[in-house]
PDB file of C-alpha atoms in Angstrom:
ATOM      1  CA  UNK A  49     -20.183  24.103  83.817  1.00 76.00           C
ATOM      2  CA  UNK A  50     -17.092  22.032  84.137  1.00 78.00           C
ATOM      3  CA  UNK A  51     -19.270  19.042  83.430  1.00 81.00           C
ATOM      4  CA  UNK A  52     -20.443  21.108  80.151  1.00 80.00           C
ATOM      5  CA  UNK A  53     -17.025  21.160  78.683  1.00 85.00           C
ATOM      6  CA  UNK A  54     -15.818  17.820  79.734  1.00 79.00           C
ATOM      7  CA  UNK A  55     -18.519  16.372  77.829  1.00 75.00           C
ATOM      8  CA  UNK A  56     -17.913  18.829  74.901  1.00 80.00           C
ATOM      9  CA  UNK A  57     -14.101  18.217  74.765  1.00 77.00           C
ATOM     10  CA  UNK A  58     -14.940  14.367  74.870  1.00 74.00           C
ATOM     11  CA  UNK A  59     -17.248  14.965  72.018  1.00 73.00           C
ATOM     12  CA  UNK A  60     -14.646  16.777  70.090  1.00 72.00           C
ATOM     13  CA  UNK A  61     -12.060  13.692  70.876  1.00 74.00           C
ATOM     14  CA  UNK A  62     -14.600  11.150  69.700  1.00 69.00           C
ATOM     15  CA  UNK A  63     -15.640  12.813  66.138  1.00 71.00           C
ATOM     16  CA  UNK A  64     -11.326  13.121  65.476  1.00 68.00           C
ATOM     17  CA  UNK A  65     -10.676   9.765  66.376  1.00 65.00           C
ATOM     18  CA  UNK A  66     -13.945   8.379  63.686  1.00 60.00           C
ATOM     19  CA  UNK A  67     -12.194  10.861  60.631  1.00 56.00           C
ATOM     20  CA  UNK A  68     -10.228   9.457  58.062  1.00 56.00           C
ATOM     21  CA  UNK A  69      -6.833   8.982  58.993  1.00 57.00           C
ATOM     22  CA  UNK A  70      -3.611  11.383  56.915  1.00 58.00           C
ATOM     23  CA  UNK A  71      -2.403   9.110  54.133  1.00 59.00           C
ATOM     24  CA  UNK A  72       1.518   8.052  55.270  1.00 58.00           C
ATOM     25  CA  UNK A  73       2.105   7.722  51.644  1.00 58.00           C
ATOM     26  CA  UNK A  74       3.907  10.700  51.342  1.00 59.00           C
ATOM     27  CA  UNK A  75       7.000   8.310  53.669  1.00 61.00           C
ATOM     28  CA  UNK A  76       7.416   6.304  50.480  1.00 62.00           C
ATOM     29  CA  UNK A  77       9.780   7.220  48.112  1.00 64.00           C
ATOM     30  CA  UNK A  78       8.992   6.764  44.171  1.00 66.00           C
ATOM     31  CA  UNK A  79      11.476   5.814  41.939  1.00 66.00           C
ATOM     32  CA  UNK A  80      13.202   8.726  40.318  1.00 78.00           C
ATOM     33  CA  UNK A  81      13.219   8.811  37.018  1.00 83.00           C
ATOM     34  CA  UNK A  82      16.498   7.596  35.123  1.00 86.00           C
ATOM     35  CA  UNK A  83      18.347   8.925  32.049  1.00 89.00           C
ATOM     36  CA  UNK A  84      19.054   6.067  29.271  1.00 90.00           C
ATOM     37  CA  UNK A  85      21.481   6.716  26.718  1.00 92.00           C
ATOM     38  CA  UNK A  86      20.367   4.998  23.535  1.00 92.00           C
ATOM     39  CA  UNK A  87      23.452   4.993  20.461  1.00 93.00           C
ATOM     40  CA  UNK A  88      23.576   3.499  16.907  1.00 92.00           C
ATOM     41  CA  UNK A  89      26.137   2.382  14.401  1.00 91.00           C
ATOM     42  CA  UNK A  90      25.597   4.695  12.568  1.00 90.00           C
ATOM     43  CA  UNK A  91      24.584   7.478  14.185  1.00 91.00           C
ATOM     44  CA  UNK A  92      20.763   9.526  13.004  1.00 92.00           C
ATOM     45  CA  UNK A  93      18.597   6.507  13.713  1.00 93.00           C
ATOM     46  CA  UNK A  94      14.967   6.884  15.046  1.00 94.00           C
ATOM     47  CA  UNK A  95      14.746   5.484  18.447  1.00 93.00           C
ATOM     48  CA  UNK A  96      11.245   5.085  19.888  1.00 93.00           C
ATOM     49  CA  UNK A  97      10.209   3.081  23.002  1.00 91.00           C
ATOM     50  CA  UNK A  98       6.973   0.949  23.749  1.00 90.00           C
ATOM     51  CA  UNK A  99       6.701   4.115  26.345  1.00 87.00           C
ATOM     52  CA  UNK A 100       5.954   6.240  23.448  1.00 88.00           C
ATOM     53  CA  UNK A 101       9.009   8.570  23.615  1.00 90.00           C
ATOM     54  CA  UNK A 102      10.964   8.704  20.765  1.00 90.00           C
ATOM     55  CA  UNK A 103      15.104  10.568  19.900  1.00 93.00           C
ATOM     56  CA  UNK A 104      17.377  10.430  17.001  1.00 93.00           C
ATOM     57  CA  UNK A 105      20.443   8.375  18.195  1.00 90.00           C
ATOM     58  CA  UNK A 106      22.720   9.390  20.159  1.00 92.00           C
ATOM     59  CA  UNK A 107      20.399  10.807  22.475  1.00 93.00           C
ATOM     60  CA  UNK A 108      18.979  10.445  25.856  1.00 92.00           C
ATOM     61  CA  UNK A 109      16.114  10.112  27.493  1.00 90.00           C
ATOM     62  CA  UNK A 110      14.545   9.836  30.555  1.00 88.00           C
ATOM     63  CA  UNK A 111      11.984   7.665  31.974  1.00 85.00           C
ATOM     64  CA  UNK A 112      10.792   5.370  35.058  1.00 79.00           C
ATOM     65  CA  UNK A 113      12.137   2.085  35.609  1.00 74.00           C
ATOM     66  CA  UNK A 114       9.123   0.827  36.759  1.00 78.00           C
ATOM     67  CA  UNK A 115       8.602  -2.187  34.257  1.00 83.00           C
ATOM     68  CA  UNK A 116      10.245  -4.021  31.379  1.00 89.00           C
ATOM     69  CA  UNK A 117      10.165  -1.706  28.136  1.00 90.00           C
ATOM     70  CA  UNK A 118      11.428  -1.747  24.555  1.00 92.00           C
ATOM     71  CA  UNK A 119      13.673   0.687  22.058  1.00 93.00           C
ATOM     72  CA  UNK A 120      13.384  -0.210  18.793  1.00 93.00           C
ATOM     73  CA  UNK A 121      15.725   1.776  16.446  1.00 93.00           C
ATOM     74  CA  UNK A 122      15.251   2.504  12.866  1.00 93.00           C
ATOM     75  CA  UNK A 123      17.021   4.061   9.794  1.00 93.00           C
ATOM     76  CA  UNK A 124      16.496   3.982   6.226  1.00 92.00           C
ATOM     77  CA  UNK A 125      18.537   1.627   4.256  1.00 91.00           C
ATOM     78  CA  UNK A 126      18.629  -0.710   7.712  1.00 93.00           C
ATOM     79  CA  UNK A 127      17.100  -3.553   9.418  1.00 92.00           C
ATOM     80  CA  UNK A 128      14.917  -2.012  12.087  1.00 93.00           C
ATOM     81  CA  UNK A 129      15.919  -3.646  15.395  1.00 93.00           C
ATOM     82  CA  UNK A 130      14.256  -4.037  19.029  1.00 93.00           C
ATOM     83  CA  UNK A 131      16.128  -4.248  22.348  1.00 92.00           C
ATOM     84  CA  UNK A 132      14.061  -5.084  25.356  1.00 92.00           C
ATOM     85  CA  UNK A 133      14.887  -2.820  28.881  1.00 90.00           C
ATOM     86  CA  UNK A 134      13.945  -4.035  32.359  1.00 89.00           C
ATOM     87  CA  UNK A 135      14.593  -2.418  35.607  1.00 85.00           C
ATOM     88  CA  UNK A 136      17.506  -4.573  37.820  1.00 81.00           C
ATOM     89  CA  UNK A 137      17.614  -4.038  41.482  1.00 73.00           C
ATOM     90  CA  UNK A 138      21.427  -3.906  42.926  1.00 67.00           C
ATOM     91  CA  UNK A 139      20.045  -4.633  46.071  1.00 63.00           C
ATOM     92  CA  UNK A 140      17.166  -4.702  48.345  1.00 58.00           C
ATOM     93  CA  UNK A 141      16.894  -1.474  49.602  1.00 59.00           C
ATOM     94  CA  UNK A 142      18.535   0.024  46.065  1.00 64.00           C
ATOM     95  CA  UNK A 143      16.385   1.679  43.658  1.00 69.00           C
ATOM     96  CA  UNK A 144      16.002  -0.357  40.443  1.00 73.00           C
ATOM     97  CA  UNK A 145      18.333   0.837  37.700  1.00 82.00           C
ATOM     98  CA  UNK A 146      17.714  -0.122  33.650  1.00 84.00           C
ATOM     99  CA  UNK A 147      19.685  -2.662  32.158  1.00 85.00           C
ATOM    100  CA  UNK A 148      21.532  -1.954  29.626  1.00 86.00           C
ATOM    101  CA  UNK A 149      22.067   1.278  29.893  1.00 86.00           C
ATOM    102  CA  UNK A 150      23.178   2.766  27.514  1.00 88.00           C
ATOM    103  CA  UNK A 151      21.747   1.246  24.896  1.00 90.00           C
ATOM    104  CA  UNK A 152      24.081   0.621  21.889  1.00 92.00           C
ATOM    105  CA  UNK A 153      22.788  -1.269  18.645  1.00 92.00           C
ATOM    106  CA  UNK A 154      24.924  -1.583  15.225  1.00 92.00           C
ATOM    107  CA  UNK A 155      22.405  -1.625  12.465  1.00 90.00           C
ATOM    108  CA  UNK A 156      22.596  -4.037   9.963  1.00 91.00           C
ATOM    109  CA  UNK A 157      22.586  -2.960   6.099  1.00 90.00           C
ATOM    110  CA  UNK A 158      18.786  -3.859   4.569  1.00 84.00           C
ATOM    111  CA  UNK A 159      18.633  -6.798   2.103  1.00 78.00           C
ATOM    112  CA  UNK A 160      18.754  -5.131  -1.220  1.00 73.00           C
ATOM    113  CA  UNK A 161      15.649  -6.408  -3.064  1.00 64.00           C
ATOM    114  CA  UNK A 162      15.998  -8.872  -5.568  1.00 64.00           C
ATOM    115  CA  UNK A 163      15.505  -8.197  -9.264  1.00 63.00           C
ATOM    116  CA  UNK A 164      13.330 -10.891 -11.277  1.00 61.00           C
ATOM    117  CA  UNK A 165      15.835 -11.141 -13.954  1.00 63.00           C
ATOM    118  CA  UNK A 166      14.085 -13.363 -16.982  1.00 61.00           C
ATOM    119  CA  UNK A 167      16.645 -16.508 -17.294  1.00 65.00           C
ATOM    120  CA  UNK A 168      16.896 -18.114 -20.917  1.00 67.00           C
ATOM    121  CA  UNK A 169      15.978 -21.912 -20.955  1.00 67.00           C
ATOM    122  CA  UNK A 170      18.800 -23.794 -22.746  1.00 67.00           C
ATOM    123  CA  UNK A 171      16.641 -26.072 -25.802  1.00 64.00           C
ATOM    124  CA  UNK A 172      15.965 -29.053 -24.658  1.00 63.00           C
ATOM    125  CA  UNK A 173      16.550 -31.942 -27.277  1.00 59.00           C
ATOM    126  CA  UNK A 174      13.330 -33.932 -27.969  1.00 55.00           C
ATOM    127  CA  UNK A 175      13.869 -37.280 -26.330  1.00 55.00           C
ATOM    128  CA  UNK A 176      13.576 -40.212 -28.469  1.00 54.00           C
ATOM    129  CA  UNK A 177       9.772 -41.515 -28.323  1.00 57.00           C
ATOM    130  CA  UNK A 178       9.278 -45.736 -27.933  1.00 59.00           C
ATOM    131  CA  UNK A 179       7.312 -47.143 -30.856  1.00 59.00           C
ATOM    132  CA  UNK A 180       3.718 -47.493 -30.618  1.00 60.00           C
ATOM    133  CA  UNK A 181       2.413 -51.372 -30.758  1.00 61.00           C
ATOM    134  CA  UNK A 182       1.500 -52.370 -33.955  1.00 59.00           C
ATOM    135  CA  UNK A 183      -2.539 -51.952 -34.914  1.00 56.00           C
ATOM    136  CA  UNK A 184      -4.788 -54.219 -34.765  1.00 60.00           C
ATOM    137  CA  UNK A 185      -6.833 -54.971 -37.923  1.00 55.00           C
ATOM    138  CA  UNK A 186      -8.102 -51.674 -39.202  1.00 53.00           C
ATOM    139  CA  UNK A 187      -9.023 -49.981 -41.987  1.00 57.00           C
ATOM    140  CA  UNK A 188      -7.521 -46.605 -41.011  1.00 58.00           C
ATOM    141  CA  UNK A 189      -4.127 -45.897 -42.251  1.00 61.00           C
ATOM    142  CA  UNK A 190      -1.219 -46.088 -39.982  1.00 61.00           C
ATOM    143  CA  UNK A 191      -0.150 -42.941 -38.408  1.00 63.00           C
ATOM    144  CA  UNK A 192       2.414 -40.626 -39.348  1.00 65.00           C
ATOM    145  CA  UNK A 193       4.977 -39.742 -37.045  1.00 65.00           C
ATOM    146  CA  UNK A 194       4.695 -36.175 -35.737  1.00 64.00           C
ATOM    147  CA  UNK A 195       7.465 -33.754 -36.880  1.00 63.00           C
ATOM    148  CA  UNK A 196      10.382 -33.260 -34.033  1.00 62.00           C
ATOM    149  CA  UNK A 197       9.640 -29.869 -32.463  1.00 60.00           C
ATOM    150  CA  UNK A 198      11.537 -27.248 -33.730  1.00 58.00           C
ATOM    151  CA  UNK A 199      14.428 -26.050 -30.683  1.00 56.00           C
ATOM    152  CA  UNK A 200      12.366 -22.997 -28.621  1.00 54.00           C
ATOM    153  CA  UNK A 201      13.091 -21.148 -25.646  1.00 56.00           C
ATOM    154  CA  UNK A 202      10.143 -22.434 -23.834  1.00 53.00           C
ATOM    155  CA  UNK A 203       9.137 -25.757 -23.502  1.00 54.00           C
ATOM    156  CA  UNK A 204       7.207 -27.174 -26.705  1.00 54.00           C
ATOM    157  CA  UNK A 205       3.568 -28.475 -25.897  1.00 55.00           C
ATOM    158  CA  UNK A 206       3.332 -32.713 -26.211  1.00 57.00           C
ATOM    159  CA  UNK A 207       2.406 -33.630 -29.393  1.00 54.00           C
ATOM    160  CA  UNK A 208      -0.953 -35.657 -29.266  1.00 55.00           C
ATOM    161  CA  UNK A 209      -1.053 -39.336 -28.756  1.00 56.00           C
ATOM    162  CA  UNK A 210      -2.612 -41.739 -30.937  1.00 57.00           C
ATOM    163  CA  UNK A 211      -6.085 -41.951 -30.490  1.00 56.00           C
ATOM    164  CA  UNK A 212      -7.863 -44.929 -29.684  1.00 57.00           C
ATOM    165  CA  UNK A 213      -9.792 -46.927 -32.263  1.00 57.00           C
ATOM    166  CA  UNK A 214     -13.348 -46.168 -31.692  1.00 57.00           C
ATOM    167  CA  UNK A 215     -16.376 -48.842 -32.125  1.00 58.00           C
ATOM    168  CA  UNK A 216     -17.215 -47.267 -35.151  1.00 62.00           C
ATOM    169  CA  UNK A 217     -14.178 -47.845 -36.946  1.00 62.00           C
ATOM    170  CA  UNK A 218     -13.138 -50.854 -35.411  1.00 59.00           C
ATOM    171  CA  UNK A 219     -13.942 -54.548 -37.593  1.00 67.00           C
ATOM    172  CA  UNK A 220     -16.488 -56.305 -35.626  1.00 64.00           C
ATOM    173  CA  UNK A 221     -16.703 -59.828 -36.458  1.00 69.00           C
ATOM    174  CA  UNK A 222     -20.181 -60.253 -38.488  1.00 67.00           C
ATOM    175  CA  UNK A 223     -22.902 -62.716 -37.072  1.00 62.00           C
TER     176      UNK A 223
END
């Protein structure tokens, strides 16, 4: 019989030792979360991180400083701006801390938009034009000089150029 529960006991020993081992996990530590104070100049803006938590300045909030984050801050009538937040380890065995913490930010004033304001165009005096080269032979009558545009506000259009004699017009030599 003594043989009988040897046997069993070794049995019993041999299906313990083949079963998943406990986890040790619960010896590490996690990080504990840490508070980050997040202020504006001036005060009431919307502060959201990349975490997707989100305060109205000053405020605080807290989160793990596992990885590198951002805060971007917001406020009507400002220039949103983003500060980036990374965890910094004081030492080797020290738990990582945020940096900066606090966050402070002084918002800058938004650009105010530009009116299109209509400018007026000083008249431009008509610049003298050079004088065409005399005609060859023709039988059309010489062209008038165009009248000098009157002074506008906007440019005046060119005034057309002469136009070329055209083989119809022009005195061919006769054969």
């Amino acid at each position: 019989m003594s043989r009988v529960i040897a046997l069993m006991a070794c049995g019993f020993m041999l299906a313990a030792c083949s079963a998943t081992m406990p986890s040790l996990d619960f010896l590490k530590s996690t990080p504990q979360p840490e508070t980050l104070a997040i202020e504006s100049e001036p005060p009431g803006a919307e502060a959201k991180t990349s975490l997707g938590e989100s305060c109205r300045t000053p405020c605080k909030l807290s989160v793990q400083p596992g990885s590198e984050f951002s805060v971007t801050l917001a406020l009507s009538g400002y220039q949103p701006q983003t500060v980036s937040v990374r965890p910094e380890a004081d030492g080797a065995a020290a738990a990582p801390r945020l940096a900066p913490n606090p966050v402070r930010v002084d918002l800058r004033p938004a650009a105010p938009a530009k009116k299109l304001v209509a400018k007026k165009k000083k008249p431009v005096a008509a610049a003298a034009r050079p004088a065409a080269p005399p005609p060859m032979a023709s039988a059309a009558p010489p062209p008038t000089p165009a009248p000098a545009p009157a002074p506008a506000l906007a440019p005046a259009p060119s005034a057309p150029t002469e136009a070329a004699p055209s083989a119809t017009n022009y005195p061919w030599p006769s054969r």
